[in-house]
XYZ file of C-alpha atoms in Angstrom:
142
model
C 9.233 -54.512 -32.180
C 7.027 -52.647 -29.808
C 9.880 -53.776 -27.099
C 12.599 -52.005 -29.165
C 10.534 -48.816 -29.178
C 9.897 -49.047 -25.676
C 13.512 -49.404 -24.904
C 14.569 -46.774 -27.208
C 12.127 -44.332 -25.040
C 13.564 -44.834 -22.334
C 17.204 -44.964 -22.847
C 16.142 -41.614 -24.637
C 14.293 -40.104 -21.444
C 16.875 -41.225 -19.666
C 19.597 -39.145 -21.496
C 17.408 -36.164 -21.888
C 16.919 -35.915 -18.302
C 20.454 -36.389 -17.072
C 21.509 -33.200 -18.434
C 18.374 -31.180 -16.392
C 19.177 -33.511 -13.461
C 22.547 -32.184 -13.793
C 21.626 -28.039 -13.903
C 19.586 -28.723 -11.172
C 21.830 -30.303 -8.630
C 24.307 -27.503 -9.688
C 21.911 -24.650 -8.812
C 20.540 -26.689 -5.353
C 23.852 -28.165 -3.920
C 25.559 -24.402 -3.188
C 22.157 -23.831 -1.505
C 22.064 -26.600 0.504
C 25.904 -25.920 1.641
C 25.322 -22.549 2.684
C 22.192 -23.196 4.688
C 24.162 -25.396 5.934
C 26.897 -23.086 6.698
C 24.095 -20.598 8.319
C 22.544 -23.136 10.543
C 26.123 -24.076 11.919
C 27.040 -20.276 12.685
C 23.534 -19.604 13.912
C 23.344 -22.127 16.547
C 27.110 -20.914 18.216
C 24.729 -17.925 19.507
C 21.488 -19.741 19.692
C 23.126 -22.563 21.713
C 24.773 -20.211 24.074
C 23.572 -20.131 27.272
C 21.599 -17.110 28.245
C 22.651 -15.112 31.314
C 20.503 -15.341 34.656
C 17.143 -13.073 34.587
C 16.959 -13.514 31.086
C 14.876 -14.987 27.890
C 14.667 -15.254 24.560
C 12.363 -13.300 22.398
C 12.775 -13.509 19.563
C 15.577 -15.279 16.975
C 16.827 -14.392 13.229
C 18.904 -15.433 10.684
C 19.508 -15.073 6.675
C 22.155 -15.315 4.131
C 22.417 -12.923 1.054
C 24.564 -10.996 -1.118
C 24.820 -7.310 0.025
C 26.361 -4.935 -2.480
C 28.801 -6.017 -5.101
C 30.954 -8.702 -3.940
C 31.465 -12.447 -4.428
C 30.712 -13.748 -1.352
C 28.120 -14.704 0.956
C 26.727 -12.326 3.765
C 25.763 -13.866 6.447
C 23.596 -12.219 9.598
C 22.544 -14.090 13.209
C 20.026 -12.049 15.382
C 18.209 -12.819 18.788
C 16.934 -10.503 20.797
C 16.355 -11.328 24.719
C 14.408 -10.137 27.432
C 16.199 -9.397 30.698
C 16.343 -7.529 34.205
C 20.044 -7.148 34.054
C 21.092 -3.615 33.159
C 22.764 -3.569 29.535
C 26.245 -2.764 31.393
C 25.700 -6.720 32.538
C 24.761 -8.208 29.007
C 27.700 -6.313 27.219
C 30.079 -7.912 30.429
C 28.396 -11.160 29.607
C 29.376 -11.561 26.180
C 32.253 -9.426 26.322
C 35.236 -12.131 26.066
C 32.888 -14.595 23.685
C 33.495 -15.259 19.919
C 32.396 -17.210 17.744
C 33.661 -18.991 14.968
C 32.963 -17.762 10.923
C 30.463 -19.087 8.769
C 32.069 -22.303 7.656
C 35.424 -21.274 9.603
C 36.090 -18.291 7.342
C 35.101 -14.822 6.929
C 34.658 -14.875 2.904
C 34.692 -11.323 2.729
C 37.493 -9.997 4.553
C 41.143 -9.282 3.489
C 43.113 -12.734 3.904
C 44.514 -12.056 7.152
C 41.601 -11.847 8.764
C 39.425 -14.123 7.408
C 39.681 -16.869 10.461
C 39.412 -14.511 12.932
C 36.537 -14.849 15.037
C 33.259 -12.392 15.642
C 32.412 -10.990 18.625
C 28.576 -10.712 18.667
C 27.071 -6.874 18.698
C 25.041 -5.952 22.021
C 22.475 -3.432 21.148
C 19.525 -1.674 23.494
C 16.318 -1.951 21.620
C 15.004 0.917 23.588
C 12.236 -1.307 24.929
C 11.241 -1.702 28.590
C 8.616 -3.642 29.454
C 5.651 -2.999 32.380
C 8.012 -5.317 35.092
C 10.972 -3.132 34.405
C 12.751 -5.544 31.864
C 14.031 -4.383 29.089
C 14.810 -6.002 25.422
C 18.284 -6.148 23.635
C 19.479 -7.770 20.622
C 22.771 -10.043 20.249
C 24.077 -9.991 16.737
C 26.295 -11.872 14.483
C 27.668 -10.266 11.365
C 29.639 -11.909 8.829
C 29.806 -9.233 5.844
């Protein structure tokens, strides 16, 4: 008898927990795919081979929801320090692009949403004591 009950418990854990097993994998696996997705696009810039005179700083990156859309927004920062003029780092990375989070730009009209990004150059207005100075690379997929 005391087997019966025993089995009975836990055939009925069992089928109590498969539902919450269920919500749960529902709510983590979109996570996990567009971490994923943010990883991949990050490292096309972090990967990227830095031009002579020059080092990284500093690197960023998050995914969110900006505004009222259904999509993902996703946003790739690193800043460098370097003794090339900001002329050089904008010549640099003038002909690069990089591919869409997950190969698509989710929020842009259709025809567009393969197209690759072109990362922003921006002077942080920072030079340091030895004459270098600190810009940021950025990759926006909004």
């Amino acid at each position: 008898m005391k087997k019966v009950l025993l089995l009975g418990l836990a055939i009925g854990l069992i089928l109590l927990s498969v539902p919450a097993l269920l919500c749960t994998a529902m709510l983590w696996i979109p996570q996990i795919i567009t971490n994923a997705k943010l990883n991949a696009f990050a490292d096309q810039l972090f990967d990227y081979p830095l031009p002579e005179q020059t080092r990284v700083v500093s690197r960023d990156k998050w995914v969110g929801l900006t505004g009222n859309s259904n999509h993902c927004d996703y946003f790739v920062g690193q800043t460098i320090e370097t003794a090339l003029p900001l002329a050089d780092i904008k010549r640099y990375y003038a002909d690069v692009t990089f591919l869409p989070p997950g190969g698509r730009n989710e929020g842009m009209e259709p025809n567009y949403q393969t197209a690759p990004i072109t990362p922003d150059i921006l002077a942080n207005g920072k030079t340091m004591g030895d004459g270098h100075q600190q810009v940021s690379i950025i990759l926006a997929s909004l």
